[in-house]
JSON list of C-alpha atoms in Angstrom, two decimals:
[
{"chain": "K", "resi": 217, "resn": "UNK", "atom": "CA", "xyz": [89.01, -153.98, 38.04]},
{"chain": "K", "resi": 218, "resn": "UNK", "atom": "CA", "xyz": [92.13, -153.79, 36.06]},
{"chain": "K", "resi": 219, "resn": "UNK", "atom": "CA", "xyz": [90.75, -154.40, 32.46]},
{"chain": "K", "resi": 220, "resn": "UNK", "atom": "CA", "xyz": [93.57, -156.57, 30.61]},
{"chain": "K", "resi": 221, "resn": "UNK", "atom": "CA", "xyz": [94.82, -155.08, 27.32]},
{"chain": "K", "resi": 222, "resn": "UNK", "atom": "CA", "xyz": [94.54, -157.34, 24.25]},
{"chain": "K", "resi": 223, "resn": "UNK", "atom": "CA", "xyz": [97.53, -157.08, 22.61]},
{"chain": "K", "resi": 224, "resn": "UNK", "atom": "CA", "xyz": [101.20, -155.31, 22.30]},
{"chain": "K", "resi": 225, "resn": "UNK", "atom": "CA", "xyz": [102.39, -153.71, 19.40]},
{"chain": "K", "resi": 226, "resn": "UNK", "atom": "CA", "xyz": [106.03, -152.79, 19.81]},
{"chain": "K", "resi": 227, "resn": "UNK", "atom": "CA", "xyz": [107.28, -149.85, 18.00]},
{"chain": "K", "resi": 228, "resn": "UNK", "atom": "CA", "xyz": [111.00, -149.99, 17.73]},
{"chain": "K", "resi": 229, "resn": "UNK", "atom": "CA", "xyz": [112.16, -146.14, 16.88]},
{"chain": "K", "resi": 230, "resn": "UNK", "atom": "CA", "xyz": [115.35, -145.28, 16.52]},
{"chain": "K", "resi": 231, "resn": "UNK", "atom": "CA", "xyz": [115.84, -142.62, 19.70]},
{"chain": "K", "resi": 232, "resn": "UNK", "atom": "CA", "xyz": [114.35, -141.43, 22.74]},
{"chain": "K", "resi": 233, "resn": "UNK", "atom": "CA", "xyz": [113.31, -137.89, 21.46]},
{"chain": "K", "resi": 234, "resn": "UNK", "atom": "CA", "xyz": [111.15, -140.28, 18.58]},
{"chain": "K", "resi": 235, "resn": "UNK", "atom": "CA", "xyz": [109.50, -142.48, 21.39]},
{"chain": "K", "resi": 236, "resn": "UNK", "atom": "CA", "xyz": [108.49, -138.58, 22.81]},
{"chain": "K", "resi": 237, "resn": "UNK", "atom": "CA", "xyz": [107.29, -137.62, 19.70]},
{"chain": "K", "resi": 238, "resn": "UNK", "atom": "CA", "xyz": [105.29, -140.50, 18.84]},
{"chain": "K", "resi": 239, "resn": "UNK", "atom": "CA", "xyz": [103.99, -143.02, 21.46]},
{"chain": "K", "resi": 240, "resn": "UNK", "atom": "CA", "xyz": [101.36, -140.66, 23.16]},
{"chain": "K", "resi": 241, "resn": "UNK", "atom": "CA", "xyz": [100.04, -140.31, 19.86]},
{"chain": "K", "resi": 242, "resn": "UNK", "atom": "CA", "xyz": [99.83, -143.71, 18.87]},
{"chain": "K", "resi": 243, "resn": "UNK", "atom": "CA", "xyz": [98.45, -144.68, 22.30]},
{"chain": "K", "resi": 244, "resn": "UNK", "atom": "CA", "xyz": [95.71, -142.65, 22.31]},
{"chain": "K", "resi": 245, "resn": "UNK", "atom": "CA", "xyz": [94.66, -143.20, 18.84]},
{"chain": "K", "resi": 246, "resn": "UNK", "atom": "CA", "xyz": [94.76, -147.01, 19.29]},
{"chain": "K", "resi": 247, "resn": "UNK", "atom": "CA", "xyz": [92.92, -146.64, 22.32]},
{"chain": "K", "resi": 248, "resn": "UNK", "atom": "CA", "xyz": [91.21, -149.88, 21.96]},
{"chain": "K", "resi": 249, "resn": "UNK", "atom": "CA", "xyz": [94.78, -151.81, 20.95]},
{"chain": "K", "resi": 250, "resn": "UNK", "atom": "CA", "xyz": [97.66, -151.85, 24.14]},
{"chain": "K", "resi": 251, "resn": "UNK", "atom": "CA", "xyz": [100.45, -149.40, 21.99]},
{"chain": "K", "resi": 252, "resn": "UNK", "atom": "CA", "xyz": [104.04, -149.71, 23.62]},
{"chain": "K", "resi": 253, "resn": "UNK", "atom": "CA", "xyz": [106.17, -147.90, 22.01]},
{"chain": "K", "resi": 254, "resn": "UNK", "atom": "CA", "xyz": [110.36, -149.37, 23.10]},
{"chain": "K", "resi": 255, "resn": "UNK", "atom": "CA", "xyz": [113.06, -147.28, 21.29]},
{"chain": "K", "resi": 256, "resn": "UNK", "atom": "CA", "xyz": [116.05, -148.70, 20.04]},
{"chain": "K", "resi": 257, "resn": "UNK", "atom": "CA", "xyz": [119.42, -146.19, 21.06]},
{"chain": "K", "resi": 258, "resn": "UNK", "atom": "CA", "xyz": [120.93, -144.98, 18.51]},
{"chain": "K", "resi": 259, "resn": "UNK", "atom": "CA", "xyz": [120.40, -146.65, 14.85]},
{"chain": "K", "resi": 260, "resn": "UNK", "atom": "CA", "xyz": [121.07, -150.30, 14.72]},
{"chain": "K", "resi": 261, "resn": "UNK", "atom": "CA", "xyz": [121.15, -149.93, 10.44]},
{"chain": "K", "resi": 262, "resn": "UNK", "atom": "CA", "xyz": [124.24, -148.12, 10.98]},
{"chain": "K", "resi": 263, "resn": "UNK", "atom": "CA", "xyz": [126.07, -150.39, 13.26]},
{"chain": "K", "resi": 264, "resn": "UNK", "atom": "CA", "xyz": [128.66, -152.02, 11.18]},
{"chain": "K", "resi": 265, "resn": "UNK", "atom": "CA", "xyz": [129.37, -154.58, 13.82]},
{"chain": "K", "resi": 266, "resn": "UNK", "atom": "CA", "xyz": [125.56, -155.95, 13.44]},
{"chain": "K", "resi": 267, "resn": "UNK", "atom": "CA", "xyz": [125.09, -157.93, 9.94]},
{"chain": "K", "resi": 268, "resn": "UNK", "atom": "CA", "xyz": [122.12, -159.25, 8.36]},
{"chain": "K", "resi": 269, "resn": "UNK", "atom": "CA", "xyz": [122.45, -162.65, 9.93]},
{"chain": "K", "resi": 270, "resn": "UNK", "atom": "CA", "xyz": [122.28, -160.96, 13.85]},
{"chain": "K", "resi": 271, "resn": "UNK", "atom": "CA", "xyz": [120.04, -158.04, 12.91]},
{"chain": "K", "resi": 272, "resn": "UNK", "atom": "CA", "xyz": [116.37, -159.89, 13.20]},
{"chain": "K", "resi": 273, "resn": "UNK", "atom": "CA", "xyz": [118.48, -161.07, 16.86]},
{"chain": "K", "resi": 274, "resn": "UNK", "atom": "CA", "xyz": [119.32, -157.71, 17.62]},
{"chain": "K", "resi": 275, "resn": "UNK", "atom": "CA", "xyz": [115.97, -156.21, 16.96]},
{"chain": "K", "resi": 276, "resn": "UNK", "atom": "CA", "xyz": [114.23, -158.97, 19.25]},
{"chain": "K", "resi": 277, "resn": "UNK", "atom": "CA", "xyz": [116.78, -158.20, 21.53]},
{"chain": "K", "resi": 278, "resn": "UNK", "atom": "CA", "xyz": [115.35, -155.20, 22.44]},
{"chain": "K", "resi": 279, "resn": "UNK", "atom": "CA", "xyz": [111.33, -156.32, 21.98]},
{"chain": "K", "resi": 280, "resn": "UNK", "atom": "CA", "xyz": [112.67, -158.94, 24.57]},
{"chain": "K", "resi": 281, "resn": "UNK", "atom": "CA", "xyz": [113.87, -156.18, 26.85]},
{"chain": "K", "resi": 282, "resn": "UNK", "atom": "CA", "xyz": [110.11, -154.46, 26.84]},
{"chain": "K", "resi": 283, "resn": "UNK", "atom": "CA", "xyz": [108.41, -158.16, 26.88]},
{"chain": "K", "resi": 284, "resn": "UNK", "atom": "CA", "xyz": [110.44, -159.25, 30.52]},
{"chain": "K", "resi": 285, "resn": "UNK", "atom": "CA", "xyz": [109.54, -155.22, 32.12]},
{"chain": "K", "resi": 286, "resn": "UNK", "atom": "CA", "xyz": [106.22, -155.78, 30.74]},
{"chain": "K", "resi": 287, "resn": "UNK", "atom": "CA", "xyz": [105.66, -159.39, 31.45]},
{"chain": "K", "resi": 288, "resn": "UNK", "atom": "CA", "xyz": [104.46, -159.58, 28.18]},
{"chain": "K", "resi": 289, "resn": "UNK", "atom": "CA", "xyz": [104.35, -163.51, 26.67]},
{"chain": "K", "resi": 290, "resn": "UNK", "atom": "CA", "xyz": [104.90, -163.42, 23.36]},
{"chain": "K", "resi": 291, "resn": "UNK", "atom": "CA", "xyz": [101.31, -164.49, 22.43]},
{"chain": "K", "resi": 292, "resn": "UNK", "atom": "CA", "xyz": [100.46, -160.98, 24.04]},
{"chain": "K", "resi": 293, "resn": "UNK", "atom": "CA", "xyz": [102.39, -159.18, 21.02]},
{"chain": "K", "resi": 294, "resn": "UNK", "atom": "CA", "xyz": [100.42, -158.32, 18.12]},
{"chain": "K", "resi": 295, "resn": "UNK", "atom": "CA", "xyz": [103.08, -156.65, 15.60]},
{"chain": "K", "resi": 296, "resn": "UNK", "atom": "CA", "xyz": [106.43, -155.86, 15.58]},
{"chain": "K", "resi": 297, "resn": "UNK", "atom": "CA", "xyz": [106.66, -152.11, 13.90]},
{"chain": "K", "resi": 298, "resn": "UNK", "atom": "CA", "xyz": [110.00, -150.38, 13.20]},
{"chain": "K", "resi": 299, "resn": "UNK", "atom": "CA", "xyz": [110.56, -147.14, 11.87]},
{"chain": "K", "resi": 300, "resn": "UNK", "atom": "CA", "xyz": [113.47, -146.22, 10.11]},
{"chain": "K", "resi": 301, "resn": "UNK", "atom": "CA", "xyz": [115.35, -142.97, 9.46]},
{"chain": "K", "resi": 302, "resn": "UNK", "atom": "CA", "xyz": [116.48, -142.88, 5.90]},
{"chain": "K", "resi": 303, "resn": "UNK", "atom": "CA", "xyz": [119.18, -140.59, 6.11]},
{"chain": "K", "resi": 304, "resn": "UNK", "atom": "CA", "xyz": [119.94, -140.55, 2.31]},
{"chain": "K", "resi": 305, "resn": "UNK", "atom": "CA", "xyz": [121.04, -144.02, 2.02]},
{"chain": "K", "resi": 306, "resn": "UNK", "atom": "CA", "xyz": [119.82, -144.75, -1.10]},
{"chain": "K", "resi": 307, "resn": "UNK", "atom": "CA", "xyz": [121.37, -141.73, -2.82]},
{"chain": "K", "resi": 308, "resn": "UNK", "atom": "CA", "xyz": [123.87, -142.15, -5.75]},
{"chain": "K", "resi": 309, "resn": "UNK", "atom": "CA", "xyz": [127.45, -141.54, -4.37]},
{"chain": "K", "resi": 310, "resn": "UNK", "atom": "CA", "xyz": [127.73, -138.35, -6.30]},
{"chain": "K", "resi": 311, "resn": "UNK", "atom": "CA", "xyz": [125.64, -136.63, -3.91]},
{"chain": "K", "resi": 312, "resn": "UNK", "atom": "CA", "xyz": [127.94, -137.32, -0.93]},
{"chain": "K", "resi": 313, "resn": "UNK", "atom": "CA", "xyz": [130.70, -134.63, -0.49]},
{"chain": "K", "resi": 314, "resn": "UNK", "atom": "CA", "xyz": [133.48, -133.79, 1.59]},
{"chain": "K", "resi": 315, "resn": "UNK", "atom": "CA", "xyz": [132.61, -130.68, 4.19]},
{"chain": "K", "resi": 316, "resn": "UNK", "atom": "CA", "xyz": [133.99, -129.36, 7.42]},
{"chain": "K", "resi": 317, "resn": "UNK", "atom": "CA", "xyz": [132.28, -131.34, 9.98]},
{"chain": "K", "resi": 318, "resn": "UNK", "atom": "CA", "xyz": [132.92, -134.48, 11.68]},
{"chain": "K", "resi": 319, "resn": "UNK", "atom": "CA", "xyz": [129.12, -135.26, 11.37]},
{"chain": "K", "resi": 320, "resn": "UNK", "atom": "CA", "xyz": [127.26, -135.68, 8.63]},
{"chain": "K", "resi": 321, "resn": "UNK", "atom": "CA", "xyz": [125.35, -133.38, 7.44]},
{"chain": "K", "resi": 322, "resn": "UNK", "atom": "CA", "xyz": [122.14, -133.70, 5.59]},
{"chain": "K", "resi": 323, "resn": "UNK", "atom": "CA", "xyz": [120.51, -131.51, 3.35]},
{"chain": "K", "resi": 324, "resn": "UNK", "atom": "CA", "xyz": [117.58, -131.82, 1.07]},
{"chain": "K", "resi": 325, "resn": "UNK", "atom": "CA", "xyz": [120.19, -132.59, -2.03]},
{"chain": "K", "resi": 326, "resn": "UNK", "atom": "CA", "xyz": [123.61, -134.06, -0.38]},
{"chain": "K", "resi": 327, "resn": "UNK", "atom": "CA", "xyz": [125.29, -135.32, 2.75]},
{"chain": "K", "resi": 328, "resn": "UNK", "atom": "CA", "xyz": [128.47, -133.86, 3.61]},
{"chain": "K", "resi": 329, "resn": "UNK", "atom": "CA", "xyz": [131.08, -135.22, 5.89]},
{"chain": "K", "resi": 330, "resn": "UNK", "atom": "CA", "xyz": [135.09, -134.41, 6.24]},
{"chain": "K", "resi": 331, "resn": "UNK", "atom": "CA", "xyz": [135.44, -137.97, 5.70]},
{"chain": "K", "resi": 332, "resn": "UNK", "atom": "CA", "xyz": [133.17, -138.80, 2.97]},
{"chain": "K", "resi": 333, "resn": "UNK", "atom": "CA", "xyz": [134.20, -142.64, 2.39]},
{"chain": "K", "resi": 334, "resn": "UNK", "atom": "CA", "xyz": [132.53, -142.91, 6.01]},
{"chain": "K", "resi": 335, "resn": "UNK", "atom": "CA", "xyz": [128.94, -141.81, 4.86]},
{"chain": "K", "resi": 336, "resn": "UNK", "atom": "CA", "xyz": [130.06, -144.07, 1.80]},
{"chain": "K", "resi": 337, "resn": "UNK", "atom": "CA", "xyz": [130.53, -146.98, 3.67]},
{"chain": "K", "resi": 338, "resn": "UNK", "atom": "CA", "xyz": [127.57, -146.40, 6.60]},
{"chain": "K", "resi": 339, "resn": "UNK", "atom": "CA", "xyz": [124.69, -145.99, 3.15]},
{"chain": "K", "resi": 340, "resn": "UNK", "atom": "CA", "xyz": [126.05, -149.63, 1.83]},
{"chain": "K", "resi": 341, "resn": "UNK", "atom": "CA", "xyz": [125.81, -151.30, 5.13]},
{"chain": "K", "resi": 342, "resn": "UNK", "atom": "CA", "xyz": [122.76, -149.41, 6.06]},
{"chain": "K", "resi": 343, "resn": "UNK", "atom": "CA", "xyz": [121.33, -149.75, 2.70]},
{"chain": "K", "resi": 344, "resn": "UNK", "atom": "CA", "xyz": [122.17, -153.90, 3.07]},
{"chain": "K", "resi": 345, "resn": "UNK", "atom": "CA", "xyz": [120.21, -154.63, 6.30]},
{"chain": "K", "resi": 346, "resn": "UNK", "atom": "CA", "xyz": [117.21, -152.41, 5.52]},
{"chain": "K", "resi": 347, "resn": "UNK", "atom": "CA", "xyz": [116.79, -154.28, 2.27]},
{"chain": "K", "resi": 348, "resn": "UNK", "atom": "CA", "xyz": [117.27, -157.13, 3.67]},
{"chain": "K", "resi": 349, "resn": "UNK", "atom": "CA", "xyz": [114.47, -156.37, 6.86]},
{"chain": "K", "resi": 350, "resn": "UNK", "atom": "CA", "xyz": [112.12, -155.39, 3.88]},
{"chain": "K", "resi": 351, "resn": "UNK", "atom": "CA", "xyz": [112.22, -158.90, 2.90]},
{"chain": "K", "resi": 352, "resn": "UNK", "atom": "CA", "xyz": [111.41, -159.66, 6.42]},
{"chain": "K", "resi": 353, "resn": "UNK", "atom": "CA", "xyz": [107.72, -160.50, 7.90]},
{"chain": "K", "resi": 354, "resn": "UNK", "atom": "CA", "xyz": [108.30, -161.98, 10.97]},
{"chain": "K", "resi": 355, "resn": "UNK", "atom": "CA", "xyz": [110.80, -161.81, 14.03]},
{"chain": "K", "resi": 356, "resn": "UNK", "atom": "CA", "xyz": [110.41, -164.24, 16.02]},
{"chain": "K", "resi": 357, "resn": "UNK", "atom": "CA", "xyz": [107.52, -165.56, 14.69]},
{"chain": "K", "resi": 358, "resn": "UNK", "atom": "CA", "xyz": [105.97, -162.27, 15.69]},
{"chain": "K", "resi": 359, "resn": "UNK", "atom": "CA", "xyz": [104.05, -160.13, 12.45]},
{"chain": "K", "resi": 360, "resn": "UNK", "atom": "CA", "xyz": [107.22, -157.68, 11.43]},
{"chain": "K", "resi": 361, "resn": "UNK", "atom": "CA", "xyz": [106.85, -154.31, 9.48]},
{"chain": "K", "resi": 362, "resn": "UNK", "atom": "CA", "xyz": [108.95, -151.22, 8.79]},
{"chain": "K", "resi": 363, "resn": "UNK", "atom": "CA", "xyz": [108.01, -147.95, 7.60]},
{"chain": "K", "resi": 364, "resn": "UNK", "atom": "CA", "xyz": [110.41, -144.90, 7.00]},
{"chain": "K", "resi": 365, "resn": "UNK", "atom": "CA", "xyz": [110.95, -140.93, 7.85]},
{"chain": "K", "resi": 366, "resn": "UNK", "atom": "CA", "xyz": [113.07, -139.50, 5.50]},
{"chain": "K", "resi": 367, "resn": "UNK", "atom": "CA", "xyz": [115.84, -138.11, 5.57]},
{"chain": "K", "resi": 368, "resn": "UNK", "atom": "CA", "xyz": [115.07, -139.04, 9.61]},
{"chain": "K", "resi": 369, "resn": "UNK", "atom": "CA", "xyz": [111.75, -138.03, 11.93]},
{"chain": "K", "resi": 370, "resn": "UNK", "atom": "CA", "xyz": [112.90, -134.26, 12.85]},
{"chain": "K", "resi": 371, "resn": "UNK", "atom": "CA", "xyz": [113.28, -133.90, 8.90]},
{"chain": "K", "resi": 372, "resn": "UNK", "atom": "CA", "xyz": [109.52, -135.27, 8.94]},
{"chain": "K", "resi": 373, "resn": "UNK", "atom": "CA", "xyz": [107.62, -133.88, 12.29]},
{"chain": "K", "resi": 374, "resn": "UNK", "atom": "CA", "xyz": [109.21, -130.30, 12.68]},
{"chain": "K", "resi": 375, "resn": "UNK", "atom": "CA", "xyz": [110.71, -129.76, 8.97]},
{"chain": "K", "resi": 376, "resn": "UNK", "atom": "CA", "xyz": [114.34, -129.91, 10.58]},
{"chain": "K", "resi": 377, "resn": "UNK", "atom": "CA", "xyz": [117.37, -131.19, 9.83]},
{"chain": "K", "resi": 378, "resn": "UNK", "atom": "CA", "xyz": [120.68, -131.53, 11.89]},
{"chain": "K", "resi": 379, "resn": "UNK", "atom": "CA", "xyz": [119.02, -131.30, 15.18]},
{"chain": "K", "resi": 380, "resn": "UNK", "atom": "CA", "xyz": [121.31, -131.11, 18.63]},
{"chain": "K", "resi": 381, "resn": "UNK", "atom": "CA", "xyz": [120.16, -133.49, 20.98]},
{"chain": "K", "resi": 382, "resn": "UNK", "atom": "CA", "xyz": [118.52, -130.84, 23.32]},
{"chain": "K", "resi": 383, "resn": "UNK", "atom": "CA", "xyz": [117.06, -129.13, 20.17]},
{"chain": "K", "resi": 384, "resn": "UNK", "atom": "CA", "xyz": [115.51, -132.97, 19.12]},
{"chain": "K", "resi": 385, "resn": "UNK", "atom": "CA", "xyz": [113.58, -132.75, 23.13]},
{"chain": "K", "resi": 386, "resn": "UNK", "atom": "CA", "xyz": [112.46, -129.31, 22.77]},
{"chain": "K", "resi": 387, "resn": "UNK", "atom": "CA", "xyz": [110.94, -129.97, 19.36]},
{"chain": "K", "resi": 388, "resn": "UNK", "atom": "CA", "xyz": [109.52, -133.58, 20.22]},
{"chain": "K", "resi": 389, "resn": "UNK", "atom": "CA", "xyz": [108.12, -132.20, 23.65]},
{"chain": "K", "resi": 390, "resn": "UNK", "atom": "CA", "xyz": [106.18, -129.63, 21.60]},
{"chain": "K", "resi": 391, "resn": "UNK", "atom": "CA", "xyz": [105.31, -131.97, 19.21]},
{"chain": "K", "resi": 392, "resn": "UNK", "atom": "CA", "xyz": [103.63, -134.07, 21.05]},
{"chain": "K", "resi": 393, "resn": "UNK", "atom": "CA", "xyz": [102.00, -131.44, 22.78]},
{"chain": "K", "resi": 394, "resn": "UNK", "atom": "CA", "xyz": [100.11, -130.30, 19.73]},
{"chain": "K", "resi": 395, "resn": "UNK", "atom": "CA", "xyz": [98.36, -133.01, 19.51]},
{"chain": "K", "resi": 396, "resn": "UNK", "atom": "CA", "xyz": [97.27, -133.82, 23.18]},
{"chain": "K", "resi": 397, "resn": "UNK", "atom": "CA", "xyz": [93.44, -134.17, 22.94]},
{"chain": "K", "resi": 398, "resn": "UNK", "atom": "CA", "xyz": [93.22, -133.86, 19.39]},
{"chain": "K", "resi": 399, "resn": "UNK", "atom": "CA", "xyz": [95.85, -137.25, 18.69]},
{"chain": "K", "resi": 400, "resn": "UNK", "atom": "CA", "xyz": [93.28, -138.33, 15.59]},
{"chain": "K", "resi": 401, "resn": "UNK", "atom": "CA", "xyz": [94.99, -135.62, 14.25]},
{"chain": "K", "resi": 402, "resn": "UNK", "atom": "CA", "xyz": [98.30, -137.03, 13.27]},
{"chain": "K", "resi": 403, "resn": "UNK", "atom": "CA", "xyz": [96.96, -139.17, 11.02]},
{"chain": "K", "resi": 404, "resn": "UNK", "atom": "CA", "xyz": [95.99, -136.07, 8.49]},
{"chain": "K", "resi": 405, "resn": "UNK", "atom": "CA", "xyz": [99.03, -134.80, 9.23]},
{"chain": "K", "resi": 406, "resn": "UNK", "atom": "CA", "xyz": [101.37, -137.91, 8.31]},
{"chain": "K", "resi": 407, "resn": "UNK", "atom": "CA", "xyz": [99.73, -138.41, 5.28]},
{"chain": "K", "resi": 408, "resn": "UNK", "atom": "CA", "xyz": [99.53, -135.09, 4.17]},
{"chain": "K", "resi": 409, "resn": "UNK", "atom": "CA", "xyz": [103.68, -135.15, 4.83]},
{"chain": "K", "resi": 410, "resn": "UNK", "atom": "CA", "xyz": [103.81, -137.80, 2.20]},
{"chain": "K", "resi": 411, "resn": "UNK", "atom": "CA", "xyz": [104.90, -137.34, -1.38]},
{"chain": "K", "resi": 412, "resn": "UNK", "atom": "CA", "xyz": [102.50, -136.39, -4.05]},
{"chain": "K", "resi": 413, "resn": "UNK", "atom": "CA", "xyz": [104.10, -138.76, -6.55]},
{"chain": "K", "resi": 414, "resn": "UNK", "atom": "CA", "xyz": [104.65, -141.52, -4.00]},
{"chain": "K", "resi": 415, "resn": "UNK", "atom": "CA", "xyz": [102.72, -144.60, -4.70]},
{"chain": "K", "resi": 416, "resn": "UNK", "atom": "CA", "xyz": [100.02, -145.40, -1.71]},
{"chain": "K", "resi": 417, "resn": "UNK", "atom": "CA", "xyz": [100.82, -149.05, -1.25]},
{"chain": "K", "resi": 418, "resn": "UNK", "atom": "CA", "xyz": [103.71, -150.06, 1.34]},
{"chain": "K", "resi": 419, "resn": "UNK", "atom": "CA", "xyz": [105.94, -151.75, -1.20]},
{"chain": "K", "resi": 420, "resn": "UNK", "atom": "CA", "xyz": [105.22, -148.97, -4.14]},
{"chain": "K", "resi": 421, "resn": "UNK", "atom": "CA", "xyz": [106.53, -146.78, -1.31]},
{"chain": "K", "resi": 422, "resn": "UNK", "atom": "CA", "xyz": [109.88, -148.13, -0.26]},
{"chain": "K", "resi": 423, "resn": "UNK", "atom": "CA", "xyz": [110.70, -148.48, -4.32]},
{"chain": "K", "resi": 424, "resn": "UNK", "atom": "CA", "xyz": [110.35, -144.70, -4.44]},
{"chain": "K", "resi": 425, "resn": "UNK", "atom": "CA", "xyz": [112.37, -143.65, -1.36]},
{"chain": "K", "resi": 426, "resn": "UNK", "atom": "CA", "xyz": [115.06, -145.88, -2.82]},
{"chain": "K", "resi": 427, "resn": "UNK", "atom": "CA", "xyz": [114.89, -143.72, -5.93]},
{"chain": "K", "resi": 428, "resn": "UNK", "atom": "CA", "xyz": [117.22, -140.80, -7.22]},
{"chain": "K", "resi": 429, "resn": "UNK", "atom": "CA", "xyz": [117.60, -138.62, -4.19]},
{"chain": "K", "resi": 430, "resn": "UNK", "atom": "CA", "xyz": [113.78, -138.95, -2.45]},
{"chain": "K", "resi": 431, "resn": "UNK", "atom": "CA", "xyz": [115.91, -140.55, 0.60]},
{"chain": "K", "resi": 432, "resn": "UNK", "atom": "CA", "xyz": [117.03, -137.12, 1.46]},
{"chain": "K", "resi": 433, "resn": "UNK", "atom": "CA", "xyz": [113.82, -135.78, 0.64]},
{"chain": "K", "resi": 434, "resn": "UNK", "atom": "CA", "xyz": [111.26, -134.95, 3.47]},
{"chain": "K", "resi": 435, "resn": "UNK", "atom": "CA", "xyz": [108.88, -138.01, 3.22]},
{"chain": "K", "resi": 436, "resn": "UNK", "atom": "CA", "xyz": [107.12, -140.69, 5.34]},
{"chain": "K", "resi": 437, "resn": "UNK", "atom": "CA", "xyz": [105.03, -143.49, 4.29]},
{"chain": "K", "resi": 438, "resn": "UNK", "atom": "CA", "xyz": [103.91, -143.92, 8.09]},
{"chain": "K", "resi": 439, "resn": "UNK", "atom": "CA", "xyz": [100.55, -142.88, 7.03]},
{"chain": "K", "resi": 440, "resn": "UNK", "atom": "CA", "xyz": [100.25, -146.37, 5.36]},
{"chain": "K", "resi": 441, "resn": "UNK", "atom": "CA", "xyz": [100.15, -148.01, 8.73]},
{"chain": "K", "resi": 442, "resn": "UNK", "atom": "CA", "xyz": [96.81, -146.28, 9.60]},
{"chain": "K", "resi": 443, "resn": "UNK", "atom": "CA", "xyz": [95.52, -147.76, 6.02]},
{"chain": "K", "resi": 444, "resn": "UNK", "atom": "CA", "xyz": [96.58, -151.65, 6.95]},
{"chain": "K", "resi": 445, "resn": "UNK", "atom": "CA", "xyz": [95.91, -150.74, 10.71]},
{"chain": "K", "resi": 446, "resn": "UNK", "atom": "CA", "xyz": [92.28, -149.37, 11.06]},
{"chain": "K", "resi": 447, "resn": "UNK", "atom": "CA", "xyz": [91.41, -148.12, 14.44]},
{"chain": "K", "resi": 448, "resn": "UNK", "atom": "CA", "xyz": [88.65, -150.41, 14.87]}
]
């Protein structure tokens, strides 16, 4: 007898080596709870073309995409959760300088970039539409909440920065491995990854990422989600 699942929560990450990293995790911890993790490609914060009146659209947009494979009604989804890469966009300008590399390039202190007007300009948009998705509890009239890996999850999970694309698969692959049978695990292990000085409570901790440099800083208040979301 195929036992119905209860509910969907839909994690929107920001890449496929996340969704690796995370959802078997997840899944098995909230056993009792139907976890679907659908990634978003790429980070929709630091498209310029999407502004804040599209972005809840865009975000549905791909929830919508997992709801039709799924043949999920929307009564079936229980939260909207998206986790967002920081990638220093709260820093003061002063700490963005001009380097070598196309890319930017994070470090626990700065961002470089041969252009550095173009990591100026993606923080303020980026900056804009997470702000204004904090404000945000609902998309679609389904429960909406974001959380945050800072600078971004390899930063977080392996202590990495930089990361090639085939260096992000090799490090989520063995990531997730770690923790297969032992998934309770993670949630030590997020928490413990969480500033000292950062405040416990979900709002407390978006004010301090926002602070001085603490968006570069390695830091996740992900760990809050097990607090609001207890596993039974």
């Amino acid at each position: 007898v195929m036992q119905m699942m209860d509910k969907a929560v839909i994690f929107v990450v920001e890449g496929k080596t996340d969704k690796t990293a995370l959802e078997n995790i997840f899944k098995k911890i909230y056993r009792h709870k139907d976890i679907q993790f659908e990634f978003t490609r790429g980070d929709i914060t630091s498209d310029e073309n999407i502004t804040e009146e599209k972005v809840k659209e865009e975000i549905y947009k791909i929830v919508k995409k997992y709801m039709d494979y799924a043949k999920l009604k929307k009564s079936n989804v229980f939260q909207i959760i998206q986790i967002f890469d920081t990638d220093g966009t709260y820093i003061d300008e002063s700490h963005i300088m001009e380097g070598d590399t196309e890319e930017f390039v994070y470090s626990e202190t700065e961002i470089s970039c041969k252009y550095p007007e173009r990591v100026k300009a993606r923080n303020i948009h980026k900056k804009e539409l997470m702000n204004f998705l904090l404000g945000e509890k609902e998309i679609e009239n389904i429960p909406y909440e974001c959380y945050f890996m800072s600078c971004n999850l390899d930063h977080v999970l392996y202590n990495k920065n930089n990361l090639t694309d085939a260096e992000k698969e090799k490090y989520a692959d063995k990531f997730q491995q770690m923790f297969i049978g032992k998934e309770e695990r993670f949630i030590p292990y997020i928490k413990n990854l969480a500033a000292k000085d950062m405040p416990k409570s979900h709002p407390g901790s978006w004010r301090y990422i926002k602070e001085e440099r603490h968006s570069l800083e390695r830091n996740s208040n992900l760990g809050i989600y097990f607090d609001r979301n207890p596993l039974l």
